Protein backbone atom coordinates (compact mmCIF):
# COMPACT_ATOMS: atom_id res chain seq x y z
CA UNK A 1 0.00 0.00 0.00
CA UNK A 2 2.89 2.36 0.64
CA UNK A 3 3.92 2.05 -3.02
CA UNK A 4 0.40 2.99 -4.16
CA UNK A 5 0.33 6.05 -1.89
CA UNK A 6 3.82 7.18 -2.91
CA UNK A 7 2.72 7.05 -6.56
CA UNK A 8 -0.57 8.81 -5.84
CA UNK A 9 1.18 11.67 -4.02
CA UNK A 10 2.78 12.67 -7.31
CA UNK A 11 -0.64 13.28 -8.90
CA UNK A 12 -2.88 16.34 -8.53
CA UNK A 13 -5.96 14.22 -7.79
CA UNK A 14 -6.00 10.86 -6.04
CA UNK A 15 -7.49 7.95 -7.97
CA UNK A 16 -10.17 5.64 -6.57
CA UNK A 17 -7.44 3.08 -5.78
CA UNK A 18 -5.49 5.67 -3.82
CA UNK A 19 -8.47 6.71 -1.70
CA UNK A 20 -9.40 3.04 -1.23
CA UNK A 21 -5.89 2.40 0.08
CA UNK A 22 -6.34 5.13 2.69
CA UNK A 23 -9.64 3.56 3.72
CA UNK A 24 -8.11 0.07 3.96
CA UNK A 25 -5.26 1.30 6.16
CA UNK A 26 -7.81 2.58 8.63
CA UNK A 27 -9.98 -0.54 8.38
CA UNK A 28 -6.99 -2.81 9.06
CA UNK A 29 -5.63 -0.47 11.76
CA UNK A 30 -2.20 -0.31 10.13
CA UNK A 31 -0.64 2.30 12.41
CA UNK A 32 2.78 1.99 10.77
CA UNK A 33 1.39 4.03 7.87
CA UNK A 34 0.48 7.03 10.05
CA UNK A 35 3.53 9.18 9.04
CA UNK A 36 2.91 8.50 5.35
CA UNK A 37 -0.81 9.26 5.67
CA UNK A 38 -0.18 12.55 7.45
CA UNK A 39 2.00 13.71 4.55
CA UNK A 40 -1.18 13.69 2.45
CA UNK A 41 -2.49 16.72 4.37
CA UNK A 42 -0.49 18.84 1.92
CA UNK A 43 -2.56 17.42 -0.95
CA UNK A 44 -5.26 19.63 -2.48
CA UNK A 45 -8.01 17.04 -2.98
CA UNK A 46 -11.06 17.25 -0.71
CA UNK A 47 -12.24 13.73 -1.55
CA UNK A 48 -8.93 12.36 -0.35
CA UNK A 49 -8.75 14.64 2.69
CA UNK A 50 -12.20 13.64 3.89
CA UNK A 51 -11.26 9.95 3.81
CA UNK A 52 -7.84 10.72 5.27
CA UNK A 53 -9.41 12.54 8.22
CA UNK A 54 -11.74 9.64 8.99
CA UNK A 55 -8.84 7.17 8.84
CA UNK A 56 -6.49 9.19 11.07
CA UNK A 57 -9.23 9.91 13.62
CA UNK A 58 -10.06 6.20 13.79
CA UNK A 59 -6.63 5.46 15.30
CA UNK A 60 -7.40 7.68 18.35
CA UNK A 61 -3.66 7.89 18.84
CA UNK A 62 -1.35 10.56 20.24
CA UNK A 63 1.08 9.49 17.52
CA UNK A 64 -1.40 10.89 14.99
CA UNK A 65 -1.63 14.13 16.98
CA UNK A 66 2.17 14.39 17.11
CA UNK A 67 2.50 13.89 13.35
CA UNK A 68 -0.38 16.26 12.52
CA UNK A 69 0.78 19.06 14.87
CA UNK A 70 3.04 20.86 12.32
CA UNK A 71 0.12 21.04 9.88
CA UNK A 72 -1.88 23.11 12.38
CA UNK A 73 0.54 25.94 11.59
CA UNK A 74 0.20 25.78 7.81
CA UNK A 75 -2.48 27.83 6.07
CA UNK A 76 -3.22 25.21 3.42
CA UNK A 77 -3.78 22.35 5.87
CA UNK A 78 -5.03 23.83 9.15
CA UNK A 79 -8.73 23.13 8.51
CA UNK A 80 -8.37 19.36 8.14
CA UNK A 81 -5.51 19.14 10.64
CA UNK A 82 -7.62 20.84 13.31
CA UNK A 83 -10.58 18.60 12.51
CA UNK A 84 -8.40 15.53 13.07
CA UNK A 85 -6.86 16.70 16.35
CA UNK A 86 -10.17 17.95 17.79
CA UNK A 87 -11.65 14.48 17.32
CA UNK A 88 -8.82 12.65 19.07
CA UNK A 89 -9.72 13.10 22.73
CA UNK A 90 -6.60 13.27 24.88
CA UNK A 91 -4.67 15.65 27.12
CA UNK A 92 -1.94 15.73 24.48
CA UNK A 93 -4.42 16.90 21.84
CA UNK A 94 -5.44 19.80 24.09
CA UNK A 95 -1.79 20.70 24.67
CA UNK A 96 -0.99 20.67 20.94
CA UNK A 97 -4.03 22.81 20.08
CA UNK A 98 -3.22 25.33 22.81
CA UNK A 99 0.34 25.67 21.55
CA UNK A 100 -0.85 26.05 17.97
CA UNK A 101 -3.33 28.74 19.01
CA UNK A 102 -0.66 30.73 20.82
CA UNK A 103 1.54 30.55 17.71
CA UNK A 104 -1.23 31.50 15.23
CA UNK A 105 -1.11 35.00 13.76
CA UNK A 106 -4.23 35.06 11.57
CA UNK A 107 -7.64 35.53 13.19
CA UNK A 108 -9.24 32.91 10.96
CA UNK A 109 -6.63 30.36 12.04
CA UNK A 110 -7.23 31.29 15.67
CA UNK A 111 -10.97 30.77 15.18
CA UNK A 112 -10.40 27.30 13.78
CA UNK A 113 -8.14 26.35 16.68
CA UNK A 114 -10.50 27.72 19.34
CA UNK A 115 -13.33 25.72 17.77
CA UNK A 116 -11.14 22.61 17.98
CA UNK A 117 -10.28 23.36 21.61
CA UNK A 118 -13.96 23.79 22.49
CA UNK A 119 -14.73 20.41 20.95
CA UNK A 120 -12.17 18.84 23.28
CA UNK A 121 -14.41 19.91 26.21
CA UNK A 122 -11.42 20.43 28.48
CA UNK A 123 -11.20 23.18 31.09
CA UNK A 124 -7.46 23.31 30.38
CA UNK A 125 -8.35 25.35 27.28
CA UNK A 126 -10.09 28.11 29.26
CA UNK A 127 -7.16 30.59 29.16
CA UNK A 128 -7.04 30.54 25.35
CA UNK A 129 -10.83 30.57 24.94
CA UNK A 130 -11.32 33.47 27.35
CA UNK A 131 -8.52 35.47 25.72
CA UNK A 132 -9.90 34.82 22.25
CA UNK A 133 -13.39 36.01 23.12
CA UNK A 134 -11.99 39.36 24.25
CA UNK A 135 -10.87 40.13 20.69
CA UNK A 136 -12.93 42.89 19.11
CA UNK A 137 -13.93 41.48 15.74
CA UNK A 138 -16.66 39.49 14.04
CA UNK A 139 -15.77 35.97 12.95
CA UNK A 140 -16.46 35.11 9.33
CA UNK A 141 -15.11 31.58 9.25
CA UNK A 142 -16.50 29.97 12.40
CA UNK A 143 -19.73 30.59 14.33
CA UNK A 144 -17.53 31.24 17.32
CA UNK A 145 -20.25 32.50 19.67
CA UNK A 146 -22.32 29.35 19.16
CA UNK A 147 -19.24 27.17 19.61
CA UNK A 148 -18.11 28.87 22.82
CA UNK A 149 -21.65 29.06 24.21
CA UNK A 150 -21.98 25.29 23.72
CA UNK A 151 -18.61 24.70 25.39
CA UNK A 152 -19.52 26.67 28.52
CA UNK A 153 -23.03 25.22 28.68
CA UNK A 154 -21.95 21.59 28.35
CA UNK A 155 -19.26 21.99 31.01
CA UNK A 156 -21.62 23.90 33.27
CA UNK A 157 -19.33 26.93 33.41
CA UNK A 158 -20.49 30.49 33.91
CA UNK A 159 -19.41 33.56 31.95
CA UNK A 160 -20.72 37.11 31.94
CA UNK A 161 -21.05 36.99 28.13
CA UNK A 162 -22.96 33.71 28.05
CA UNK A 163 -26.37 35.30 27.39
CA UNK A 164 -24.89 37.51 24.67
CA UNK A 165 -23.26 34.55 22.90
CA UNK A 166 -26.53 32.66 23.02
CA UNK A 167 -28.38 35.61 21.48
CA UNK A 168 -25.85 35.99 18.68
CA UNK A 169 -25.99 32.26 17.96
CA UNK A 170 -29.80 32.31 17.78
CA UNK A 171 -29.83 35.35 15.48
CA UNK A 172 -27.37 33.69 13.11
CA UNK A 173 -29.40 30.49 13.08
CA UNK A 174 -32.59 32.39 12.25
CA UNK A 175 -30.79 34.36 9.54
CA UNK A 176 -29.39 31.15 8.06
CA UNK A 177 -32.84 29.52 7.98
CA UNK A 178 -34.38 32.59 6.38
CA UNK A 179 -31.74 32.73 3.66
CA UNK A 180 -32.04 28.99 3.12
CA UNK A 181 -35.76 29.28 2.43
CA UNK A 182 -34.97 31.64 -0.46
CA UNK A 183 -32.64 29.19 -2.22
CA UNK A 184 -33.83 27.13 -5.23
CA UNK A 185 -34.86 23.57 -4.40
CA UNK A 186 -33.07 22.03 -7.38
CA UNK A 187 -29.41 21.09 -6.74
CA UNK A 188 -26.79 23.09 -8.59
CA UNK A 189 -24.41 20.96 -10.62
CA UNK A 190 -20.74 21.74 -11.16
CA UNK A 191 -18.54 19.48 -13.23
CA UNK A 192 -15.37 21.40 -12.45
CA UNK A 193 -13.28 20.24 -9.52
CA UNK A 194 -12.16 23.10 -7.30
CA UNK A 195 -9.10 22.83 -5.08
CA UNK A 196 -9.21 24.22 -1.53
CA UNK A 197 -6.65 26.88 -2.41
CA UNK A 198 -8.21 27.86 -5.75
CA UNK A 199 -10.19 31.13 -6.09
CA UNK A 200 -13.82 30.59 -5.04
CA UNK A 201 -16.27 30.21 -7.92
CA UNK A 202 -18.63 32.75 -6.35
CA UNK A 203 -16.25 35.56 -7.30
CA UNK A 204 -15.55 36.78 -3.75
CA UNK A 205 -11.81 36.82 -4.38
CA UNK A 206 -11.21 34.51 -1.41
CA UNK A 207 -9.77 31.02 -1.52
CA UNK A 208 -12.46 28.34 -1.93
CA UNK A 209 -11.67 26.79 1.49
CA UNK A 210 -12.30 30.11 3.23
CA UNK A 211 -15.49 30.93 1.35
CA UNK A 212 -18.07 28.53 -0.11
CA UNK A 213 -15.87 25.54 0.74
CA UNK A 214 -16.10 26.07 4.49
PDB file of C-alpha atoms in Angstrom:
ATOM      1  CA  UNK A   1       0.000   0.000   0.000  1.00  0.00           C
ATOM      2  CA  UNK A   2       2.892   2.357   0.644  1.00  0.00           C
ATOM      3  CA  UNK A   3       3.919   2.050  -3.021  1.00  0.00           C
ATOM      4  CA  UNK A   4       0.404   2.991  -4.159  1.00  0.00           C
ATOM      5  CA  UNK A   5       0.332   6.049  -1.891  1.00  0.00           C
ATOM      6  CA  UNK A   6       3.815   7.176  -2.908  1.00  0.00           C
ATOM      7  CA  UNK A   7       2.723   7.055  -6.559  1.00  0.00           C
ATOM      8  CA  UNK A   8      -0.566   8.815  -5.842  1.00  0.00           C
ATOM      9  CA  UNK A   9       1.181  11.669  -4.019  1.00  0.00           C
ATOM     10  CA  UNK A  10       2.776  12.672  -7.306  1.00  0.00           C
ATOM     11  CA  UNK A  11      -0.642  13.276  -8.899  1.00  0.00           C
ATOM     12  CA  UNK A  12      -2.882  16.343  -8.532  1.00  0.00           C
ATOM     13  CA  UNK A  13      -5.962  14.222  -7.792  1.00  0.00           C
ATOM     14  CA  UNK A  14      -6.000  10.861  -6.038  1.00  0.00           C
ATOM     15  CA  UNK A  15      -7.488   7.954  -7.966  1.00  0.00           C
ATOM     16  CA  UNK A  16     -10.165   5.636  -6.574  1.00  0.00           C
ATOM     17  CA  UNK A  17      -7.444   3.078  -5.781  1.00  0.00           C
ATOM     18  CA  UNK A  18      -5.490   5.674  -3.823  1.00  0.00           C
ATOM     19  CA  UNK A  19      -8.467   6.708  -1.696  1.00  0.00           C
ATOM     20  CA  UNK A  20      -9.404   3.038  -1.225  1.00  0.00           C
ATOM     21  CA  UNK A  21      -5.885   2.397   0.085  1.00  0.00           C
ATOM     22  CA  UNK A  22      -6.341   5.133   2.691  1.00  0.00           C
ATOM     23  CA  UNK A  23      -9.645   3.556   3.715  1.00  0.00           C
ATOM     24  CA  UNK A  24      -8.115   0.068   3.963  1.00  0.00           C
ATOM     25  CA  UNK A  25      -5.261   1.301   6.157  1.00  0.00           C
ATOM     26  CA  UNK A  26      -7.814   2.577   8.635  1.00  0.00           C
ATOM     27  CA  UNK A  27      -9.977  -0.536   8.383  1.00  0.00           C
ATOM     28  CA  UNK A  28      -6.989  -2.810   9.059  1.00  0.00           C
ATOM     29  CA  UNK A  29      -5.628  -0.474  11.764  1.00  0.00           C
ATOM     30  CA  UNK A  30      -2.200  -0.312  10.130  1.00  0.00           C
ATOM     31  CA  UNK A  31      -0.639   2.300  12.413  1.00  0.00           C
ATOM     32  CA  UNK A  32       2.778   1.989  10.772  1.00  0.00           C
ATOM     33  CA  UNK A  33       1.388   4.034   7.867  1.00  0.00           C
ATOM     34  CA  UNK A  34       0.484   7.034  10.049  1.00  0.00           C
ATOM     35  CA  UNK A  35       3.533   9.181   9.042  1.00  0.00           C
ATOM     36  CA  UNK A  36       2.907   8.497   5.355  1.00  0.00           C
ATOM     37  CA  UNK A  37      -0.806   9.262   5.674  1.00  0.00           C
ATOM     38  CA  UNK A  38      -0.180  12.555   7.451  1.00  0.00           C
ATOM     39  CA  UNK A  39       1.999  13.710   4.551  1.00  0.00           C
ATOM     40  CA  UNK A  40      -1.177  13.694   2.449  1.00  0.00           C
ATOM     41  CA  UNK A  41      -2.488  16.722   4.369  1.00  0.00           C
ATOM     42  CA  UNK A  42      -0.488  18.837   1.920  1.00  0.00           C
ATOM     43  CA  UNK A  43      -2.562  17.425  -0.950  1.00  0.00           C
ATOM     44  CA  UNK A  44      -5.265  19.629  -2.484  1.00  0.00           C
ATOM     45  CA  UNK A  45      -8.008  17.039  -2.977  1.00  0.00           C
ATOM     46  CA  UNK A  46     -11.056  17.253  -0.712  1.00  0.00           C
ATOM     47  CA  UNK A  47     -12.238  13.733  -1.549  1.00  0.00           C
ATOM     48  CA  UNK A  48      -8.929  12.358  -0.351  1.00  0.00           C
ATOM     49  CA  UNK A  49      -8.749  14.641   2.687  1.00  0.00           C
ATOM     50  CA  UNK A  50     -12.204  13.640   3.894  1.00  0.00           C
ATOM     51  CA  UNK A  51     -11.259   9.950   3.814  1.00  0.00           C
ATOM     52  CA  UNK A  52      -7.836  10.716   5.274  1.00  0.00           C
ATOM     53  CA  UNK A  53      -9.408  12.538   8.218  1.00  0.00           C
ATOM     54  CA  UNK A  54     -11.741   9.636   8.989  1.00  0.00           C
ATOM     55  CA  UNK A  55      -8.836   7.172   8.842  1.00  0.00           C
ATOM     56  CA  UNK A  56      -6.489   9.192  11.066  1.00  0.00           C
ATOM     57  CA  UNK A  57      -9.227   9.913  13.620  1.00  0.00           C
ATOM     58  CA  UNK A  58     -10.062   6.205  13.786  1.00  0.00           C
ATOM     59  CA  UNK A  59      -6.633   5.457  15.298  1.00  0.00           C
ATOM     60  CA  UNK A  60      -7.400   7.676  18.351  1.00  0.00           C
ATOM     61  CA  UNK A  61      -3.660   7.889  18.843  1.00  0.00           C
ATOM     62  CA  UNK A  62      -1.346  10.558  20.244  1.00  0.00           C
ATOM     63  CA  UNK A  63       1.078   9.490  17.518  1.00  0.00           C
ATOM     64  CA  UNK A  64      -1.404  10.892  14.985  1.00  0.00           C
ATOM     65  CA  UNK A  65      -1.628  14.129  16.980  1.00  0.00           C
ATOM     66  CA  UNK A  66       2.169  14.388  17.108  1.00  0.00           C
ATOM     67  CA  UNK A  67       2.498  13.895  13.350  1.00  0.00           C
ATOM     68  CA  UNK A  68      -0.378  16.264  12.517  1.00  0.00           C
ATOM     69  CA  UNK A  69       0.783  19.056  14.873  1.00  0.00           C
ATOM     70  CA  UNK A  70       3.040  20.856  12.320  1.00  0.00           C
ATOM     71  CA  UNK A  71       0.123  21.044   9.875  1.00  0.00           C
ATOM     72  CA  UNK A  72      -1.876  23.106  12.379  1.00  0.00           C
ATOM     73  CA  UNK A  73       0.538  25.945  11.593  1.00  0.00           C
ATOM     74  CA  UNK A  74       0.197  25.784   7.811  1.00  0.00           C
ATOM     75  CA  UNK A  75      -2.476  27.825   6.065  1.00  0.00           C
ATOM     76  CA  UNK A  76      -3.221  25.209   3.416  1.00  0.00           C
ATOM     77  CA  UNK A  77      -3.783  22.352   5.872  1.00  0.00           C
ATOM     78  CA  UNK A  78      -5.030  23.835   9.154  1.00  0.00           C
ATOM     79  CA  UNK A  79      -8.731  23.125   8.511  1.00  0.00           C
ATOM     80  CA  UNK A  80      -8.374  19.363   8.136  1.00  0.00           C
ATOM     81  CA  UNK A  81      -5.510  19.139  10.639  1.00  0.00           C
ATOM     82  CA  UNK A  82      -7.618  20.842  13.312  1.00  0.00           C
ATOM     83  CA  UNK A  83     -10.578  18.598  12.507  1.00  0.00           C
ATOM     84  CA  UNK A  84      -8.401  15.528  13.067  1.00  0.00           C
ATOM     85  CA  UNK A  85      -6.864  16.696  16.351  1.00  0.00           C
ATOM     86  CA  UNK A  86     -10.167  17.954  17.795  1.00  0.00           C
ATOM     87  CA  UNK A  87     -11.652  14.482  17.318  1.00  0.00           C
ATOM     88  CA  UNK A  88      -8.819  12.648  19.074  1.00  0.00           C
ATOM     89  CA  UNK A  89      -9.718  13.100  22.726  1.00  0.00           C
ATOM     90  CA  UNK A  90      -6.604  13.269  24.883  1.00  0.00           C
ATOM     91  CA  UNK A  91      -4.669  15.646  27.115  1.00  0.00           C
ATOM     92  CA  UNK A  92      -1.944  15.725  24.483  1.00  0.00           C
ATOM     93  CA  UNK A  93      -4.423  16.904  21.837  1.00  0.00           C
ATOM     94  CA  UNK A  94      -5.439  19.801  24.095  1.00  0.00           C
ATOM     95  CA  UNK A  95      -1.788  20.701  24.672  1.00  0.00           C
ATOM     96  CA  UNK A  96      -0.991  20.673  20.945  1.00  0.00           C
ATOM     97  CA  UNK A  97      -4.029  22.811  20.081  1.00  0.00           C
ATOM     98  CA  UNK A  98      -3.220  25.333  22.810  1.00  0.00           C
ATOM     99  CA  UNK A  99       0.343  25.667  21.547  1.00  0.00           C
ATOM    100  CA  UNK A 100      -0.849  26.045  17.965  1.00  0.00           C
ATOM    101  CA  UNK A 101      -3.327  28.737  19.008  1.00  0.00           C
ATOM    102  CA  UNK A 102      -0.655  30.734  20.816  1.00  0.00           C
ATOM    103  CA  UNK A 103       1.541  30.553  17.711  1.00  0.00           C
ATOM    104  CA  UNK A 104      -1.229  31.499  15.233  1.00  0.00           C
ATOM    105  CA  UNK A 105      -1.111  35.003  13.762  1.00  0.00           C
ATOM    106  CA  UNK A 106      -4.226  35.057  11.573  1.00  0.00           C
ATOM    107  CA  UNK A 107      -7.638  35.527  13.190  1.00  0.00           C
ATOM    108  CA  UNK A 108      -9.240  32.909  10.956  1.00  0.00           C
ATOM    109  CA  UNK A 109      -6.632  30.359  12.036  1.00  0.00           C
ATOM    110  CA  UNK A 110      -7.226  31.286  15.674  1.00  0.00           C
ATOM    111  CA  UNK A 111     -10.967  30.772  15.182  1.00  0.00           C
ATOM    112  CA  UNK A 112     -10.402  27.295  13.784  1.00  0.00           C
ATOM    113  CA  UNK A 113      -8.139  26.347  16.681  1.00  0.00           C
ATOM    114  CA  UNK A 114     -10.504  27.722  19.336  1.00  0.00           C
ATOM    115  CA  UNK A 115     -13.329  25.721  17.773  1.00  0.00           C
ATOM    116  CA  UNK A 116     -11.141  22.614  17.978  1.00  0.00           C
ATOM    117  CA  UNK A 117     -10.283  23.363  21.614  1.00  0.00           C
ATOM    118  CA  UNK A 118     -13.958  23.795  22.487  1.00  0.00           C
ATOM    119  CA  UNK A 119     -14.725  20.411  20.948  1.00  0.00           C
ATOM    120  CA  UNK A 120     -12.168  18.844  23.284  1.00  0.00           C
ATOM    121  CA  UNK A 121     -14.409  19.907  26.207  1.00  0.00           C
ATOM    122  CA  UNK A 122     -11.418  20.432  28.480  1.00  0.00           C
ATOM    123  CA  UNK A 123     -11.198  23.180  31.092  1.00  0.00           C
ATOM    124  CA  UNK A 124      -7.462  23.308  30.376  1.00  0.00           C
ATOM    125  CA  UNK A 125      -8.351  25.348  27.279  1.00  0.00           C
ATOM    126  CA  UNK A 126     -10.089  28.112  29.264  1.00  0.00           C
ATOM    127  CA  UNK A 127      -7.159  30.590  29.162  1.00  0.00           C
ATOM    128  CA  UNK A 128      -7.040  30.543  25.348  1.00  0.00           C
ATOM    129  CA  UNK A 129     -10.834  30.567  24.941  1.00  0.00           C
ATOM    130  CA  UNK A 130     -11.322  33.468  27.348  1.00  0.00           C
ATOM    131  CA  UNK A 131      -8.525  35.466  25.722  1.00  0.00           C
ATOM    132  CA  UNK A 132      -9.902  34.820  22.246  1.00  0.00           C
ATOM    133  CA  UNK A 133     -13.388  36.009  23.120  1.00  0.00           C
ATOM    134  CA  UNK A 134     -11.989  39.360  24.254  1.00  0.00           C
ATOM    135  CA  UNK A 135     -10.868  40.126  20.692  1.00  0.00           C
ATOM    136  CA  UNK A 136     -12.929  42.893  19.109  1.00  0.00           C
ATOM    137  CA  UNK A 137     -13.931  41.479  15.737  1.00  0.00           C
ATOM    138  CA  UNK A 138     -16.656  39.489  14.037  1.00  0.00           C
ATOM    139  CA  UNK A 139     -15.773  35.975  12.952  1.00  0.00           C
ATOM    140  CA  UNK A 140     -16.459  35.115   9.328  1.00  0.00           C
ATOM    141  CA  UNK A 141     -15.108  31.576   9.248  1.00  0.00           C
ATOM    142  CA  UNK A 142     -16.504  29.970  12.401  1.00  0.00           C
ATOM    143  CA  UNK A 143     -19.734  30.588  14.326  1.00  0.00           C
ATOM    144  CA  UNK A 144     -17.531  31.241  17.315  1.00  0.00           C
ATOM    145  CA  UNK A 145     -20.245  32.503  19.672  1.00  0.00           C
ATOM    146  CA  UNK A 146     -22.315  29.352  19.159  1.00  0.00           C
ATOM    147  CA  UNK A 147     -19.243  27.170  19.612  1.00  0.00           C
ATOM    148  CA  UNK A 148     -18.110  28.865  22.820  1.00  0.00           C
ATOM    149  CA  UNK A 149     -21.655  29.056  24.205  1.00  0.00           C
ATOM    150  CA  UNK A 150     -21.984  25.293  23.721  1.00  0.00           C
ATOM    151  CA  UNK A 151     -18.606  24.697  25.388  1.00  0.00           C
ATOM    152  CA  UNK A 152     -19.517  26.674  28.521  1.00  0.00           C
ATOM    153  CA  UNK A 153     -23.030  25.216  28.681  1.00  0.00           C
ATOM    154  CA  UNK A 154     -21.948  21.586  28.354  1.00  0.00           C
ATOM    155  CA  UNK A 155     -19.260  21.987  31.011  1.00  0.00           C
ATOM    156  CA  UNK A 156     -21.622  23.902  33.272  1.00  0.00           C
ATOM    157  CA  UNK A 157     -19.328  26.931  33.409  1.00  0.00           C
ATOM    158  CA  UNK A 158     -20.494  30.488  33.909  1.00  0.00           C
ATOM    159  CA  UNK A 159     -19.409  33.561  31.954  1.00  0.00           C
ATOM    160  CA  UNK A 160     -20.717  37.113  31.941  1.00  0.00           C
ATOM    161  CA  UNK A 161     -21.046  36.994  28.129  1.00  0.00           C
ATOM    162  CA  UNK A 162     -22.962  33.707  28.051  1.00  0.00           C
ATOM    163  CA  UNK A 163     -26.369  35.300  27.387  1.00  0.00           C
ATOM    164  CA  UNK A 164     -24.889  37.507  24.665  1.00  0.00           C
ATOM    165  CA  UNK A 165     -23.258  34.548  22.899  1.00  0.00           C
ATOM    166  CA  UNK A 166     -26.534  32.657  23.025  1.00  0.00           C
ATOM    167  CA  UNK A 167     -28.384  35.610  21.484  1.00  0.00           C
ATOM    168  CA  UNK A 168     -25.847  35.987  18.682  1.00  0.00           C
ATOM    169  CA  UNK A 169     -25.995  32.255  17.961  1.00  0.00           C
ATOM    170  CA  UNK A 170     -29.803  32.314  17.780  1.00  0.00           C
ATOM    171  CA  UNK A 171     -29.826  35.348  15.478  1.00  0.00           C
ATOM    172  CA  UNK A 172     -27.367  33.691  13.108  1.00  0.00           C
ATOM    173  CA  UNK A 173     -29.403  30.487  13.080  1.00  0.00           C
ATOM    174  CA  UNK A 174     -32.590  32.389  12.245  1.00  0.00           C
ATOM    175  CA  UNK A 175     -30.790  34.358   9.536  1.00  0.00           C
ATOM    176  CA  UNK A 176     -29.392  31.149   8.063  1.00  0.00           C
ATOM    177  CA  UNK A 177     -32.836  29.522   7.975  1.00  0.00           C
ATOM    178  CA  UNK A 178     -34.379  32.591   6.381  1.00  0.00           C
ATOM    179  CA  UNK A 179     -31.740  32.726   3.662  1.00  0.00           C
ATOM    180  CA  UNK A 180     -32.039  28.993   3.123  1.00  0.00           C
ATOM    181  CA  UNK A 181     -35.759  29.278   2.427  1.00  0.00           C
ATOM    182  CA  UNK A 182     -34.972  31.643  -0.457  1.00  0.00           C
ATOM    183  CA  UNK A 183     -32.642  29.187  -2.216  1.00  0.00           C
ATOM    184  CA  UNK A 184     -33.828  27.132  -5.230  1.00  0.00           C
ATOM    185  CA  UNK A 185     -34.864  23.574  -4.398  1.00  0.00           C
ATOM    186  CA  UNK A 186     -33.066  22.028  -7.378  1.00  0.00           C
ATOM    187  CA  UNK A 187     -29.408  21.087  -6.742  1.00  0.00           C
ATOM    188  CA  UNK A 188     -26.786  23.088  -8.592  1.00  0.00           C
ATOM    189  CA  UNK A 189     -24.407  20.959 -10.616  1.00  0.00           C
ATOM    190  CA  UNK A 190     -20.740  21.738 -11.162  1.00  0.00           C
ATOM    191  CA  UNK A 191     -18.542  19.485 -13.231  1.00  0.00           C
ATOM    192  CA  UNK A 192     -15.367  21.396 -12.450  1.00  0.00           C
ATOM    193  CA  UNK A 193     -13.276  20.240  -9.520  1.00  0.00           C
ATOM    194  CA  UNK A 194     -12.156  23.100  -7.302  1.00  0.00           C
ATOM    195  CA  UNK A 195      -9.098  22.834  -5.079  1.00  0.00           C
ATOM    196  CA  UNK A 196      -9.214  24.222  -1.535  1.00  0.00           C
ATOM    197  CA  UNK A 197      -6.653  26.877  -2.414  1.00  0.00           C
ATOM    198  CA  UNK A 198      -8.213  27.862  -5.753  1.00  0.00           C
ATOM    199  CA  UNK A 199     -10.194  31.128  -6.086  1.00  0.00           C
ATOM    200  CA  UNK A 200     -13.815  30.595  -5.038  1.00  0.00           C
ATOM    201  CA  UNK A 201     -16.273  30.210  -7.917  1.00  0.00           C
ATOM    202  CA  UNK A 202     -18.633  32.751  -6.352  1.00  0.00           C
ATOM    203  CA  UNK A 203     -16.253  35.565  -7.296  1.00  0.00           C
ATOM    204  CA  UNK A 204     -15.554  36.777  -3.752  1.00  0.00           C
ATOM    205  CA  UNK A 205     -11.813  36.820  -4.379  1.00  0.00           C
ATOM    206  CA  UNK A 206     -11.210  34.512  -1.408  1.00  0.00           C
ATOM    207  CA  UNK A 207      -9.771  31.018  -1.522  1.00  0.00           C
ATOM    208  CA  UNK A 208     -12.455  28.344  -1.931  1.00  0.00           C
ATOM    209  CA  UNK A 209     -11.674  26.791   1.494  1.00  0.00           C
ATOM    210  CA  UNK A 210     -12.302  30.113   3.234  1.00  0.00           C
ATOM    211  CA  UNK A 211     -15.494  30.934   1.347  1.00  0.00           C
ATOM    212  CA  UNK A 212     -18.068  28.534  -0.114  1.00  0.00           C
ATOM    213  CA  UNK A 213     -15.867  25.538   0.738  1.00  0.00           C
ATOM    214  CA  UNK A 214     -16.103  26.069   4.491  1.00  0.00           C
TER     215      UNK A 214
END
